[in-house]
Amino acid sequence: MFKQTLALVGLTLSLSANSATLVVSGGQLMGATGVDVGGTSYNVSFLDGSCDSLFSGCTSLAFTTLESAHTASNALLSQVFQGVYGGDPTLTNGVESSIVGYIYTPYSTVSTNVNLSIAVNQPGLHYVYNASILANADTTGATQQVYAVWSPSPVPLPATAWLFGSALMGLGIIKRKKA
């Protein structure tokens, strides 16, 4: 019984680790919480602006390599842009085109340019590629582009404490039955 309970707890934890919670306001996808990017949980918001304005002069980037930014962009496609939000780009905050939405994740700057990993949200087609644009290029008013602003998710300490306490209580029960 104890092994079955542990297996069930493990399954529940692994399922919840891969499921992002969408943040929706008035039917618009504003972002998501709990997006798993390479084993680390992030929150993401979709905002218009420039790399300079959204990321403190393009210096406070959540990802600093092409590989990590591509992992983040792929996480958007697999965990956030599913169902109705994967079929209609206009439902994403900042995207007005029904044809395609380009979601920018910046990862480095070179001179006055910013390097981006771009998640493409298009009805029936999703992919990731990289490009470079001017760091002061603003997506406000653009119909197809929006920035993904990433931040690490806070660790839910009460849930962790509850899980740890439950495990200790379970071990105590097992020890008591053996005695």
Coordinates of N, CA, C and O in Angstrom, one line a residue:
M1 N 0.8 -1.2 0.0 CA 0.0 0.0 0.0 C 0.9 1.3 0.0 O 0.6 2.2 -0.7
F2 N 1.9 1.2 0.8 CA 2.8 2.4 0.9 C 3.5 2.7 -0.4 O 3.6 3.8 -0.9
K3 N 3.9 1.6 -1.1 CA 4.6 1.8 -2.4 C 3.6 2.4 -3.4 O 3.9 3.2 -4.3
Q4 N 2.3 1.9 -3.4 CA 1.3 2.4 -4.3 C 1.0 3.9 -4.0 O 0.9 4.7 -4.9
T5 N 1.0 4.3 -2.7 CA 0.8 5.7 -2.4 C 1.9 6.6 -2.9 O 1.7 7.6 -3.4
L6 N 3.2 6.1 -2.7 CA 4.4 6.8 -3.2 C 4.3 7.0 -4.7 O 4.6 8.0 -5.2
A7 N 3.9 5.9 -5.4 CA 3.8 6.0 -6.9 C 2.7 7.0 -7.3 O 3.0 7.8 -8.2
L8 N 1.6 7.0 -6.6 CA 0.6 8.0 -6.9 C 1.0 9.4 -6.6 O 0.8 10.3 -7.4
V9 N 1.7 9.6 -5.5 CA 2.3 11.0 -5.2 C 3.3 11.4 -6.2 O 3.3 12.5 -6.7
G10 N 4.2 10.5 -6.6 CA 5.1 10.8 -7.7 C 4.5 11.1 -9.0 O 4.9 12.1 -9.7
L11 N 3.4 10.4 -9.4 CA 2.7 10.7 -10.6 C 2.0 12.1 -10.5 O 2.1 12.8 -11.4
T12 N 1.4 12.4 -9.4 CA 0.8 13.7 -9.2 C 1.8 14.8 -9.3 O 1.5 15.8 -10.0
L13 N 2.9 14.6 -8.7 CA 4.0 15.7 -8.7 C 4.5 15.8 -10.1 O 4.7 17.0 -10.6
S14 N 4.7 14.8 -10.9 CA 5.2 14.9 -12.2 C 4.2 15.5 -13.2 O 4.5 16.3 -14.1
L15 N 2.9 15.2 -12.9 CA 1.9 15.8 -13.8 C 1.8 17.3 -13.5 O 1.7 18.1 -14.4
S16 N 1.8 17.7 -12.3 CA 1.7 19.1 -12.0 C 2.9 19.9 -12.4 O 2.8 21.1 -12.6
A17 N 4.0 19.3 -12.4 CA 5.3 20.0 -12.8 C 5.2 20.4 -14.3 O 5.9 21.4 -14.6
N18 N 4.5 19.7 -15.1 CA 4.5 20.0 -16.5 C 3.3 20.8 -17.0 O 3.0 20.9 -18.2
S19 N 2.4 21.2 -16.1 CA 1.2 21.9 -16.5 C 1.3 23.4 -16.1 O 1.3 23.7 -14.9
A20 N 1.3 24.3 -17.1 CA 1.3 25.7 -16.8 C -0.1 26.1 -16.6 O -1.1 25.6 -17.2
T21 N -0.3 27.2 -15.8 CA -1.6 27.8 -15.6 C -1.7 29.0 -16.4 O -0.9 29.9 -16.2
L22 N -2.7 29.1 -17.3 CA -2.8 30.2 -18.2 C -3.4 31.4 -17.4 O -4.3 31.3 -16.5
V23 N -2.9 32.6 -17.7 CA -3.4 33.8 -17.1 C -4.2 34.5 -18.2 O -3.6 35.0 -19.2
V24 N -5.5 34.6 -18.0 CA -6.4 35.1 -19.1 C -7.3 36.2 -18.5 O -7.7 36.1 -17.3
S25 N -7.4 37.3 -19.2 CA -8.2 38.4 -18.8 C -9.1 38.9 -20.0 O -8.5 39.2 -21.0
G26 N -10.4 38.8 -19.8 CA -11.3 39.2 -20.9 C -11.1 38.4 -22.1 O -11.2 39.0 -23.2
G27 N -10.8 37.2 -22.0 CA -10.5 36.3 -23.1 C -9.1 36.4 -23.8 O -8.8 35.6 -24.6
Q28 N -8.3 37.3 -23.3 CA -7.0 37.5 -23.8 C -6.0 36.7 -22.9 O -6.0 36.8 -21.7
L29 N -5.1 36.0 -23.6 CA -4.0 35.3 -22.9 C -2.9 36.3 -22.5 O -2.2 36.9 -23.4
M30 N -2.8 36.6 -21.3 CA -1.9 37.6 -20.8 C -0.5 37.0 -20.4 O 0.5 37.7 -20.4
G31 N -0.5 35.7 -20.2 CA 0.7 35.0 -19.8 C 0.4 33.7 -19.2 O -0.7 33.1 -19.4
A32 N 1.3 33.1 -18.4 CA 1.1 31.9 -17.8 C 2.0 31.8 -16.5 O 3.1 32.4 -16.5
T33 N 1.6 31.0 -15.6 CA 2.5 30.7 -14.4 C 2.9 29.2 -14.4 O 2.1 28.4 -15.0
G34 N 4.0 28.9 -13.8 CA 4.4 27.5 -13.7 C 4.8 26.9 -15.0 O 4.6 25.7 -15.2
V35 N 5.4 27.7 -15.9 CA 5.9 27.1 -17.2 C 7.2 26.4 -16.9 O 8.2 27.0 -16.4
D36 N 7.3 25.1 -17.2 CA 8.5 24.3 -17.0 C 9.5 24.6 -18.1 O 9.2 24.2 -19.3
V37 N 10.6 25.2 -17.8 CA 11.7 25.5 -18.8 C 12.9 24.7 -18.4 O 13.6 25.2 -17.5
G38 N 13.1 23.6 -18.9 CA 14.3 22.8 -18.6 C 14.4 22.4 -17.1 O 15.5 22.4 -16.5
G39 N 13.3 22.1 -16.5 CA 13.2 21.7 -15.1 C 13.1 22.9 -14.1 O 13.0 22.6 -12.9
T40 N 13.0 24.1 -14.6 CA 12.8 25.3 -13.7 C 11.5 25.9 -14.0 O 11.2 26.0 -15.2
S41 N 10.8 26.3 -13.0 CA 9.4 26.9 -13.2 C 9.5 28.4 -13.4 O 10.2 29.0 -12.6
Y42 N 8.9 28.9 -14.4 CA 8.9 30.3 -14.7 C 7.4 30.8 -14.9 O 6.5 30.1 -15.2
N43 N 7.3 32.1 -14.6 CA 6.1 32.8 -15.0 C 6.4 33.6 -16.2 O 7.5 34.1 -16.3
V44 N 5.4 33.8 -17.1 CA 5.7 34.6 -18.3 C 4.5 35.5 -18.5 O 3.4 35.2 -18.3
S45 N 4.8 36.7 -19.0 CA 3.8 37.7 -19.4 C 4.0 38.1 -20.8 O 5.2 38.2 -21.2
F46 N 3.0 38.4 -21.6 CA 3.1 38.9 -23.0 C 2.9 40.4 -23.0 O 1.8 40.8 -22.7
L47 N 4.0 41.1 -23.2 CA 3.9 42.6 -23.2 C 4.5 43.3 -24.4 O 5.5 42.8 -25.0
D48 N 3.9 44.4 -24.8 CA 4.4 45.2 -25.8 C 5.5 46.1 -25.3 O 5.4 46.5 -24.1
G49 N 6.4 46.5 -26.1 CA 7.5 47.4 -25.7 C 8.7 47.1 -26.5 O 8.7 46.4 -27.5
S50 N 9.8 47.5 -26.0 CA 11.1 47.2 -26.6 C 12.0 46.4 -25.6 O 11.7 46.4 -24.4
C51 N 13.0 45.8 -26.1 CA 13.9 45.1 -25.2 C 14.5 46.1 -24.2 O 14.5 45.8 -23.0
D52 N 14.8 47.3 -24.7 CA 15.4 48.3 -23.8 C 14.4 48.7 -22.7 O 14.7 48.8 -21.5
S53 N 13.1 48.9 -23.0 CA 12.1 49.3 -22.0 C 11.6 48.2 -21.1 O 11.3 48.4 -20.0
L54 N 11.5 47.0 -21.6 CA 11.0 45.9 -20.8 C 12.0 45.2 -20.0 O 11.7 44.5 -19.0
F55 N 13.3 45.3 -20.4 CA 14.3 44.5 -19.7 C 15.5 45.4 -19.2 O 16.7 45.0 -19.4
S56 N 15.2 46.5 -18.6 CA 16.2 47.4 -18.0 C 17.4 47.6 -19.0 O 18.5 47.3 -18.6
G57 N 17.1 48.2 -20.1 CA 18.2 48.5 -21.1 C 18.7 47.2 -21.7 O 19.8 47.2 -22.2
C58 N 17.8 46.2 -21.7 CA 18.2 44.9 -22.3 C 19.3 44.2 -21.6 O 20.0 43.4 -22.1
T59 N 19.3 44.4 -20.3 CA 20.4 43.8 -19.5 C 19.9 42.8 -18.5 O 20.6 41.9 -18.0
S60 N 18.6 42.8 -18.1 CA 18.0 41.8 -17.2 C 17.2 40.8 -17.9 O 16.0 40.7 -17.8
L61 N 17.9 39.9 -18.6 CA 17.3 38.8 -19.4 C 17.3 37.5 -18.6 O 18.2 37.2 -18.0
A62 N 16.1 36.8 -18.7 CA 16.0 35.6 -17.9 C 16.9 34.5 -18.5 O 17.3 33.6 -17.8
F63 N 17.1 34.5 -19.8 CA 17.9 33.5 -20.5 C 19.0 34.2 -21.2 O 18.9 35.3 -21.8
T64 N 20.2 33.6 -21.2 CA 21.4 34.2 -21.8 C 22.1 33.5 -22.9 O 23.2 33.9 -23.3
T65 N 21.5 32.3 -23.3 CA 22.1 31.6 -24.4 C 21.0 31.3 -25.4 O 19.8 31.2 -25.0
L66 N 21.3 31.0 -26.6 CA 20.3 30.6 -27.6 C 19.6 29.3 -27.2 O 18.4 29.2 -27.3
E67 N 20.4 28.4 -26.7 CA 19.8 27.1 -26.3 C 18.8 27.3 -25.2 O 17.7 26.7 -25.3
S68 N 19.1 28.1 -24.1 CA 18.1 28.3 -23.1 C 16.9 29.1 -23.5 O 15.7 28.8 -23.1
A69 N 17.1 30.0 -24.4 CA 16.0 30.8 -25.0 C 15.1 29.9 -25.9 O 13.9 30.0 -25.8
H70 N 15.7 29.0 -26.7 CA 14.9 28.1 -27.5 C 14.1 27.1 -26.6 O 13.0 26.8 -26.9
T71 N 14.7 26.7 -25.5 CA 14.0 25.8 -24.6 C 12.8 26.5 -24.0 O 11.7 26.0 -24.0
A72 N 12.9 27.8 -23.7 CA 11.8 28.6 -23.2 C 10.7 28.8 -24.3 O 9.5 28.6 -24.1
S73 N 11.1 29.1 -25.5 CA 10.2 29.3 -26.6 C 9.4 28.0 -26.9 O 8.2 28.0 -27.2
N74 N 10.1 26.8 -26.9 CA 9.5 25.5 -27.1 C 8.5 25.2 -26.0 O 7.5 24.6 -26.2
A75 N 8.8 25.7 -24.7 CA 7.9 25.5 -23.6 C 6.6 26.3 -23.8 O 5.6 25.8 -23.5
L76 N 6.7 27.5 -24.4 CA 5.5 28.2 -24.7 C 4.7 27.4 -25.7 O 3.4 27.3 -25.5
L77 N 5.3 26.9 -26.7 CA 4.5 26.2 -27.7 C 3.9 24.9 -27.2 O 2.7 24.6 -27.5
S78 N 4.6 24.2 -26.3 CA 4.1 22.9 -25.8 C 3.2 23.0 -24.6 O 2.3 22.2 -24.3
Q79 N 3.3 24.1 -23.8 CA 2.6 24.2 -22.5 C 1.5 25.4 -22.5 O 0.6 25.3 -21.7
V80 N 1.7 26.4 -23.3 CA 0.9 27.6 -23.3 C 0.0 27.7 -24.5 O -1.2 27.9 -24.4
F81 N 0.6 27.6 -25.7 CA -0.2 27.8 -26.9 C -0.8 26.5 -27.4 O -0.4 25.9 -28.4
Q82 N -1.7 26.0 -26.6 CA -2.5 24.8 -26.9 C -3.9 25.2 -27.0 O -4.4 26.2 -26.6
G83 N -4.7 24.3 -27.6 CA -6.2 24.5 -27.7 C -6.5 25.8 -28.5 O -5.8 26.1 -29.4
V84 N -7.4 26.6 -27.9 CA -7.9 27.8 -28.6 C -6.7 28.8 -28.7 O -6.7 29.5 -29.7
Y85 N -5.8 28.9 -27.8 CA -4.7 29.8 -27.8 C -3.6 29.5 -28.8 O -2.9 30.3 -29.2
G86 N -3.6 28.2 -29.2 CA -2.7 27.8 -30.3 C -3.3 27.9 -31.7 O -2.6 27.9 -32.7
G87 N -4.6 28.1 -31.8 CA -5.2 28.2 -33.1 C -5.6 29.6 -33.5 O -5.9 29.9 -34.6
D88 N -5.6 30.6 -32.6 CA -5.9 32.0 -32.9 C -5.0 32.9 -32.2 O -5.1 33.3 -31.0
P89 N -4.0 33.4 -33.0 CA -3.0 34.3 -32.4 C -3.5 35.6 -31.8 O -3.0 36.1 -30.9
T90 N -4.7 36.0 -32.3 CA -5.3 37.3 -31.8 C -5.7 37.2 -30.3 O -6.0 38.2 -29.7
L91 N -5.8 36.0 -29.8 CA -6.2 35.8 -28.4 C -5.0 36.0 -27.4 O -5.2 36.0 -26.2
T92 N -3.8 36.2 -28.0 CA -2.6 36.5 -27.2 C -2.5 38.0 -27.0 O -2.5 38.8 -28.0
N93 N -2.3 38.5 -25.8 CA -2.1 39.9 -25.6 C -1.0 40.5 -26.5 O 0.1 39.9 -26.5
G94 N -1.3 41.6 -27.2 CA -0.3 42.2 -28.0 C -0.2 41.8 -29.4 O 0.4 42.4 -30.3
V95 N -0.9 40.7 -29.8 CA -1.0 40.2 -31.1 C -2.3 40.5 -31.7 O -3.4 40.1 -31.2
E96 N -2.4 41.1 -32.9 CA -3.6 41.5 -33.5 C -3.8 40.7 -34.8 O -4.9 40.8 -35.4
S97 N -2.8 40.0 -35.3 CA -2.9 39.3 -36.6 C -3.5 37.9 -36.4 O -3.1 37.2 -35.5
S98 N -4.5 37.6 -37.2 CA -5.1 36.2 -37.1 C -4.2 35.2 -37.9 O -4.4 34.0 -37.8
I99 N -3.2 35.7 -38.6 CA -2.4 34.9 -39.4 C -1.2 34.3 -38.6 O -1.0 33.1 -38.7
V100 N -0.5 35.1 -37.8 CA 0.6 34.6 -37.1 C 1.0 35.5 -35.9 O 0.7 36.7 -36.0
G101 N 1.5 34.9 -34.9 CA 2.0 35.7 -33.7 C 3.4 35.3 -33.5 O 3.8 34.1 -33.5
Y102 N 4.3 36.3 -33.4 CA 5.7 36.1 -33.1 C 6.0 36.5 -31.6 O 5.8 37.7 -31.3
I103 N 6.4 35.5 -30.8 CA 6.6 35.8 -29.4 C 8.1 35.8 -29.2 O 8.8 34.8 -29.3
Y104 N 8.6 37.0 -28.8 CA 10.1 37.2 -28.6 C 10.6 36.9 -27.2 O 10.0 37.4 -26.3
T105 N 11.6 36.0 -27.2 CA 12.3 35.8 -25.9 C 13.8 36.2 -26.2 O 14.5 35.6 -26.9
P106 N 14.2 37.4 -25.6 CA 15.5 37.9 -25.9 C 16.5 37.1 -25.0 O 16.2 36.7 -23.9
Y107 N 17.8 36.9 -25.6 CA 18.8 36.2 -24.8 C 20.1 36.8 -24.8 O 21.0 36.5 -23.9
S108 N 20.4 37.8 -25.6 CA 21.7 38.5 -25.6 C 21.6 39.7 -26.4 O 20.8 39.9 -27.3
T109 N 22.6 40.6 -26.1 CA 22.7 41.9 -27.0 C 24.1 41.9 -27.6 O 25.1 41.5 -27.0
V110 N 24.1 42.5 -28.8 CA 25.4 42.8 -29.5 C 25.2 44.2 -30.0 O 24.4 44.5 -30.9
S111 N 26.0 45.1 -29.4 CA 26.0 46.5 -29.8 C 24.6 47.0 -29.6 O 24.1 47.0 -28.5
T112 N 23.9 47.5 -30.6 CA 22.5 48.0 -30.5 C 21.5 47.0 -30.8 O 20.3 47.4 -30.9
N113 N 21.8 45.8 -31.1 CA 20.9 44.7 -31.4 C 20.6 43.8 -30.3 O 21.5 43.6 -29.4
V114 N 19.5 43.1 -30.3 CA 19.1 42.1 -29.4 C 18.9 40.8 -30.1 O 18.3 40.8 -31.2
N115 N 19.4 39.7 -29.6 CA 19.2 38.4 -30.2 C 18.0 37.8 -29.6 O 17.8 37.8 -28.4
L116 N 17.1 37.2 -30.4 CA 15.9 36.6 -30.0 C 15.7 35.2 -30.3 O 16.1 34.8 -31.4
S117 N 15.0 34.5 -29.5 CA 14.4 33.2 -29.9 C 12.9 33.5 -30.1 O 12.3 34.2 -29.2
I118 N 12.4 33.1 -31.2 CA 11.0 33.5 -31.5 C 10.1 32.2 -31.6 O 10.4 31.3 -32.4
A119 N 9.1 32.2 -30.8 CA 8.1 31.1 -30.9 C 7.0 31.6 -31.8 O 6.5 32.7 -31.7
V120 N 6.8 30.8 -32.8 CA 5.8 31.2 -33.9 C 4.5 30.5 -33.6 O 4.4 29.3 -33.6
N121 N 3.4 31.3 -33.3 CA 2.1 30.7 -33.0 C 1.2 31.0 -34.2 O 0.8 32.2 -34.4
Q122 N 1.0 30.0 -35.0 CA 0.3 30.2 -36.2 C -0.8 29.0 -36.3 O -0.4 27.9 -35.9
P123 N -2.0 29.3 -36.7 CA -3.0 28.2 -36.8 C -2.4 27.0 -37.5 O -2.0 27.1 -38.7
G124 N -2.4 25.9 -36.8 CA -1.9 24.6 -37.5 C -0.4 24.5 -37.6 O 0.1 23.5 -38.1
L125 N 0.4 25.5 -37.2 CA 1.8 25.4 -37.3 C 2.5 26.2 -36.2 O 2.2 27.4 -36.0
H126 N 3.4 25.5 -35.5 CA 4.2 26.1 -34.4 C 5.6 25.7 -34.6 O 6.0 24.6 -34.9
Y127 N 6.5 26.7 -34.5 CA 8.0 26.4 -34.6 C 8.8 27.5 -33.9 O 8.2 28.6 -33.6
V128 N 10.1 27.3 -33.8 CA 10.9 28.2 -33.1 C 12.1 28.6 -34.0 O 12.6 27.7 -34.7
Y129 N 12.5 29.8 -34.1 CA 13.7 30.2 -34.8 C 14.4 31.4 -34.1 O 13.8 31.9 -33.1
N130 N 15.5 31.8 -34.5 CA 16.2 32.9 -33.9 C 16.4 34.0 -34.9 O 16.5 33.8 -36.1
A131 N 16.5 35.2 -34.4 CA 16.7 36.4 -35.2 C 17.3 37.5 -34.4 O 17.5 37.3 -33.2
S132 N 17.6 38.6 -35.0 CA 18.2 39.8 -34.3 C 17.5 41.0 -34.8 O 17.2 41.2 -35.9
I133 N 17.1 41.9 -33.8 CA 16.5 43.2 -34.1 C 17.2 44.3 -33.3 O 18.0 44.0 -32.4
L134 N 16.8 45.5 -33.6 CA 17.3 46.6 -32.8 C 16.8 46.5 -31.4 O 15.6 46.3 -31.2
A135 N 17.6 46.8 -30.4 CA 17.2 46.7 -29.0 C 16.1 47.7 -28.7 O 15.3 47.5 -27.8
N136 N 16.0 48.8 -29.4 CA 15.0 49.8 -29.1 C 13.8 49.7 -30.1 O 12.9 50.5 -30.0
A137 N 13.7 48.6 -30.9 CA 12.6 48.4 -31.7 C 11.4 48.0 -30.8 O 11.4 47.1 -30.0
D138 N 10.3 48.8 -31.0 CA 9.1 48.7 -30.1 C 8.0 47.9 -30.8 O 7.7 48.1 -31.9
T139 N 7.5 46.9 -30.0 CA 6.4 46.1 -30.6 C 5.0 46.8 -30.4 O 4.0 46.3 -30.9
T140 N 4.9 47.9 -29.6 CA 3.7 48.6 -29.5 C 3.2 49.0 -30.8 O 3.9 49.7 -31.6
G141 N 2.0 48.7 -31.1 CA 1.4 49.0 -32.4 C 1.7 48.0 -33.5 O 1.1 48.0 -34.6
A142 N 2.6 47.1 -33.3 CA 2.9 46.0 -34.3 C 1.8 45.0 -34.1 O 1.3 44.7 -33.1
T143 N 1.4 44.4 -35.2 CA 0.2 43.5 -35.2 C 0.6 42.0 -34.9 O -0.2 41.3 -34.5
Q144 N 1.9 41.7 -35.1 CA 2.3 40.3 -35.1 C 3.3 39.9 -34.0 O 3.5 38.8 -33.7
Q145 N 3.9 40.9 -33.4 CA 5.0 40.7 -32.4 C 4.7 41.1 -31.0 O 4.0 42.1 -30.8
V146 N 5.2 40.3 -30.0 CA 5.0 40.7 -28.6 C 6.2 40.0 -27.9 O 6.7 39.0 -28.3
Y147 N 6.6 40.6 -26.8 CA 7.7 40.1 -26.0 C 7.1 39.1 -24.9 O 6.1 39.3 -24.4
A148 N 7.9 38.0 -24.7 CA 7.6 37.2 -23.5 C 8.6 37.7 -22.4 O 9.8 37.6 -22.6
V149 N 8.0 38.1 -21.3 CA 8.8 38.6 -20.2 C 8.7 37.5 -19.1 O 7.7 37.2 -18.5
W150 N 9.9 36.9 -18.9 CA 10.0 35.7 -18.0 C 10.5 36.1 -16.6 O 11.4 37.0 -16.5
S151 N 10.1 35.4 -15.6 CA 10.6 35.5 -14.3 C 10.5 34.2 -13.6 O 9.5 33.5 -13.8
P152 N 11.5 33.8 -12.8 CA 11.4 32.5 -12.1 C 10.2 32.5 -11.2 O 9.8 33.5 -10.5
S153 N 9.5 31.4 -11.1 CA 8.3 31.2 -10.2 C 8.8 31.1 -8.8 O 9.8 30.4 -8.6
P154 N 8.1 31.7 -7.9 CA 8.5 31.5 -6.5 C 8.2 30.1 -6.1 O 7.2 29.5 -6.5
V155 N 9.0 29.6 -5.2 CA 8.8 28.2 -4.7 C 7.7 28.2 -3.7 O 7.7 29.0 -2.7
P156 N 6.6 27.4 -3.8 CA 5.5 27.5 -2.9 C 5.9 26.7 -1.6 O 5.7 25.5 -1.5
L157 N 6.4 27.5 -0.6 CA 6.9 26.9 0.6 C 5.8 26.2 1.4 O 6.0 25.1 1.9
P158 N 4.6 26.7 1.5 CA 3.6 26.0 2.3 C 3.3 24.6 1.7 O 3.1 23.6 2.4
A159 N 3.2 24.5 0.4 CA 3.0 23.2 -0.2 C 4.2 22.2 0.0 O 4.0 21.0 0.3
T160 N 5.4 22.8 0.0 CA 6.5 21.9 0.2 C 6.5 21.5 1.6 O 6.8 20.3 1.9
A161 N 6.2 22.3 2.6 CA 6.2 22.0 4.0 C 5.1 20.9 4.2 O 5.3 19.9 5.0
W162 N 3.9 21.1 3.6 CA 2.9 20.1 3.7 C 3.3 18.7 3.2 O 3.1 17.7 3.9
L163 N 4.0 18.7 2.1 CA 4.4 17.4 1.5 C 5.4 16.8 2.4 O 5.4 15.6 2.7
F164 N 6.4 17.5 2.9 CA 7.4 17.0 3.8 C 6.8 16.5 5.1 O 7.1 15.4 5.5
G165 N 5.8 17.3 5.6 CA 5.2 16.8 6.9 C 4.4 15.6 6.6 O 4.3 14.7 7.5
S166 N 3.7 15.4 5.5 CA 2.9 14.2 5.2 C 3.8 13.0 5.1 O 3.5 11.9 5.5
A167 N 5.0 13.2 4.5 CA 6.0 12.1 4.4 C 6.4 11.7 5.7 O 6.5 10.5 6.0
L168 N 6.7 12.6 6.6 CA 7.2 12.3 8.0 C 6.1 11.5 8.7 O 6.3 10.6 9.4
M169 N 4.8 12.0 8.6 CA 3.7 11.4 9.2 C 3.5 9.9 8.7 O 3.3 9.0 9.5
G170 N 3.7 9.8 7.4 CA 3.6 8.4 6.8 C 4.7 7.5 7.3 O 4.4 6.3 7.6
L171 N 5.9 8.0 7.5 CA 7.0 7.2 8.0 C 6.7 6.8 9.5 O 7.0 5.7 9.9
G172 N 6.1 7.8 10.2 CA 5.8 7.5 11.6 C 4.7 6.4 11.7 O 4.8 5.5 12.6
I173 N 3.7 6.4 10.9 CA 2.7 5.4 10.9 C 3.3 4.0 10.5 O 2.9 3.0 11.2
I174 N 4.1 4.0 9.6 CA 4.8 2.7 9.2 C 5.6 2.2 10.3 O 5.5 1.0 10.6
K175 N 6.4 3.0 11.0 CA 7.2 2.6 12.1 C 6.3 2.1 13.2 O 6.6 1.1 13.9
R176 N 5.2 2.8 13.5 CA 4.3 2.4 14.6 C 3.7 1.0 14.3 O 3.6 0.2 15.2
K177 N 3.3 0.7 13.0 CA 2.7 -0.6 12.7 C 3.7 -1.7 12.8 O 3.4 -2.8 13.2
K178 N 5.0 -1.5 12.5 CA 6.1 -2.5 12.7 C 6.4 -2.8 14.1 O 6.8 -3.9 14.4
A179 N 6.1 -1.8 15.0 CA 6.5 -2.0 16.4 C 5.5 -2.8 17.2 O 4.6 -3.3 16.9

